[in-house]
Coordinates of C-alpha atoms in Angstrom, one line a residue:
X376 CA 0.0 0.0 0.0
X377 CA 3.0 2.3 0.6
X378 CA 4.0 2.0 -3.1
X379 CA 0.4 3.0 -4.1
X380 CA 0.4 6.0 -1.8
X381 CA 3.8 7.1 -3.2
X382 CA 2.6 6.6 -6.8
X383 CA -0.7 8.5 -6.1
X384 CA 1.2 11.4 -4.5
X385 CA 3.5 11.5 -7.5
X386 CA 0.8 11.7 -10.1
X387 CA -1.3 14.1 -7.9
X388 CA 1.7 16.4 -7.8
X389 CA 1.8 16.4 -11.6
X390 CA -1.9 17.4 -11.7
X391 CA -1.6 20.0 -9.0
X392 CA 1.4 21.6 -10.6
X393 CA -0.5 22.0 -13.9
X394 CA -3.5 23.4 -12.0
X395 CA -1.4 25.9 -10.2
X396 CA 0.4 27.0 -13.4
X397 CA -3.0 27.4 -15.2
X398 CA -4.2 29.5 -12.2
X399 CA -1.2 31.8 -12.8
X400 CA -2.1 32.1 -16.5
X401 CA -5.9 32.4 -16.2
X402 CA -6.8 32.9 -12.6
X403 CA -9.9 31.0 -11.3
X404 CA -11.8 31.7 -14.5
X405 CA -13.4 28.3 -14.2
X406 CA -15.6 29.7 -11.4
X407 CA -18.1 30.8 -14.0
X408 CA -18.7 27.2 -15.1
X409 CA -21.9 25.5 -14.0
X410 CA -21.4 21.9 -12.9
X411 CA -23.1 20.6 -16.0
X412 CA -20.4 22.4 -18.1
X413 CA -17.7 20.8 -16.0
X414 CA -19.3 17.4 -16.6
X415 CA -19.3 18.1 -20.3
X416 CA -15.7 19.2 -20.3
X417 CA -14.7 15.9 -18.6
X418 CA -16.8 14.1 -21.2
X419 CA -14.7 15.8 -24.0
X420 CA -11.5 14.7 -22.4
X421 CA -12.6 11.1 -21.7
X422 CA -14.1 10.8 -25.2
X423 CA -10.8 11.9 -26.7
X424 CA -9.0 9.3 -24.7
X425 CA -11.4 6.6 -26.0
X426 CA -11.0 7.9 -29.6
X427 CA -7.2 7.8 -29.3
X428 CA -7.3 4.3 -27.8
X429 CA -9.6 3.1 -30.6
X430 CA -7.9 4.9 -33.5
X431 CA -4.4 4.5 -32.1
X432 CA -3.4 7.7 -34.0
X433 CA -3.4 11.3 -32.9
X434 CA -3.5 14.3 -35.1
X435 CA -2.8 16.6 -32.2
X436 CA 0.4 16.3 -30.2
X437 CA -1.3 16.1 -26.8
X438 CA -1.7 12.5 -25.7
X439 CA -3.7 10.4 -23.3
X440 CA -1.7 11.5 -20.3
X441 CA -2.7 15.1 -20.7
X442 CA -6.3 14.2 -21.0
X443 CA -6.2 12.1 -17.8
X444 CA -4.6 15.1 -16.0
X445 CA -7.4 17.3 -17.3
X446 CA -10.0 14.9 -16.0
X447 CA -8.4 14.9 -12.6
X448 CA -8.3 18.7 -12.5
X449 CA -11.8 19.2 -13.9
X450 CA -13.1 16.6 -11.5
X451 CA -11.7 18.6 -8.6
X452 CA -13.1 21.8 -10.1
X453 CA -16.5 20.1 -10.3
X454 CA -16.3 19.3 -6.6
X455 CA -15.5 22.9 -5.8
X456 CA -18.3 24.2 -8.0
X457 CA -20.8 21.9 -6.2
X458 CA -19.8 23.5 -2.9
X459 CA -19.5 27.1 -4.0
X460 CA -22.0 27.2 -6.9
X461 CA -21.1 29.0 -10.1
X462 CA -20.8 32.8 -10.2
X463 CA -20.7 35.5 -12.9
X464 CA -17.1 36.6 -12.3
X465 CA -14.0 35.3 -10.5
X466 CA -14.5 35.6 -6.7
X467 CA -11.6 33.7 -5.2
X468 CA -7.9 34.2 -5.2
X469 CA -5.4 31.7 -6.5
X470 CA -4.4 30.8 -3.0
X471 CA -8.1 30.1 -2.1
X472 CA -8.5 28.0 -5.3
X473 CA -5.4 26.0 -4.4
X474 CA -6.6 25.5 -0.8
X475 CA -10.0 24.2 -2.2
X476 CA -8.1 22.0 -4.7
X477 CA -6.1 20.5 -1.9
X478 CA -9.2 20.0 0.3
X479 CA -11.1 18.1 -2.4
X480 CA -8.0 16.1 -3.6
X481 CA -7.4 15.0 0.0
X482 CA -11.0 13.8 0.3
X483 CA -10.9 12.1 -3.0
X484 CA -7.6 10.2 -2.4
X485 CA -8.8 9.2 1.1
X486 CA -11.9 7.6 -0.6
X487 CA -9.5 5.8 -2.9
X488 CA -7.4 4.5 -0.1
X489 CA -10.5 3.2 1.7
X490 CA -11.8 1.5 -1.5
X491 CA -8.3 0.3 -2.4
X492 CA -8.1 -1.5 1.0
X493 CA -11.5 -3.2 0.4
X494 CA -10.8 -4.1 -3.2
X495 CA -7.2 -5.1 -2.6
X496 CA -5.8 -3.0 -5.5
X497 CA -7.9 -4.7 -8.1
X498 CA -7.4 -1.7 -10.3
X499 CA -3.8 -2.7 -10.9
X500 CA -5.0 -5.7 -13.0
X501 CA -7.3 -3.6 -15.1
X502 CA -6.5 -2.2 -18.5
X503 CA -6.2 1.6 -19.0
X504 CA -9.0 1.4 -21.5
X505 CA -11.3 0.1 -18.8
X506 CA -10.6 3.2 -16.7
X507 CA -11.7 5.2 -19.8
X508 CA -14.9 3.3 -20.1
X509 CA -15.6 3.6 -16.4
X510 CA -15.0 7.4 -16.5
X511 CA -17.4 7.7 -19.4
X512 CA -20.0 5.6 -17.6
X513 CA -19.7 7.9 -14.5
X514 CA -20.1 10.9 -16.8
X515 CA -23.4 9.5 -18.3
X516 CA -24.6 8.7 -14.7
X517 CA -23.7 12.3 -13.7
X518 CA -25.5 13.8 -16.7
X519 CA -28.6 11.8 -15.7
X520 CA -28.4 13.0 -12.1
X521 CA -28.0 16.5 -13.4
X522 CA -31.0 16.1 -15.7
X523 CA -32.9 14.9 -12.6
X524 CA -31.9 18.2 -10.8
X525 CA -29.6 16.2 -8.5
X526 CA -32.2 13.9 -7.1
X527 CA -31.5 10.2 -6.8
X528 CA -33.4 7.3 -5.4
X529 CA -30.7 4.9 -4.4
X530 CA -27.5 6.2 -6.1
X531 CA -24.6 8.3 -5.0
X532 CA -24.7 11.9 -6.0
X533 CA -22.7 14.0 -8.4
X534 CA -19.8 14.6 -6.0
X535 CA -19.2 10.9 -5.5
X536 CA -19.2 10.4 -9.3
X537 CA -16.7 13.2 -9.7
X538 CA -14.5 11.6 -7.1
X539 CA -14.6 8.2 -8.9
X540 CA -13.7 9.9 -12.2
X541 CA -10.7 11.6 -10.6
X542 CA -9.6 8.3 -9.1
X543 CA -9.9 6.3 -12.3
X544 CA -7.9 9.0 -14.1
X545 CA -5.3 8.8 -11.4
X546 CA -5.1 5.0 -11.9
X547 CA -4.6 5.7 -15.6
X548 CA -1.8 8.1 -14.9
X549 CA -0.1 5.7 -12.5
X550 CA -0.2 3.0 -15.2
X551 CA 1.1 5.4 -17.8
X552 CA 3.8 6.7 -15.5
X553 CA 5.0 3.5 -13.9
X554 CA 3.7 0.7 -16.2
X555 CA 1.8 -2.4 -15.3

């Protein structure tokens, strides 16, 4: 489990570094996004991964790794937006955005550690393409919950689905970074 924690921290640091650098370039401009738009942005990234996995050719230099990083960061943005709601202009500083990022990343990875204990690292035996499919499934579930105005009968809510998307993307990054 220590190896898993180290690998998670390594890929999370890659995602966090990009998040911080984009904050320097753009500020927290994503604060205007409604959760549905965040979900659609994650869909675009996951769909591109699936397309690249299927076609095995890319016409744009950015590969699968960058798309998994984007899913992680948009998933955390989605969790922040669920808490704060969208606004009409940027209302938080970069430091506040980073603190929120860290808060939700910590909650998300703690969920993964708990599930990882119960599932005994089954994710390590999965294919990267399965993570892509699971992320897409979670997106479609999230869209349905959003269409139902957040109401569910027996299912987890939007936040839990965002956390799962982030964790599947982190699994993909670990596999890409460290191999099978």
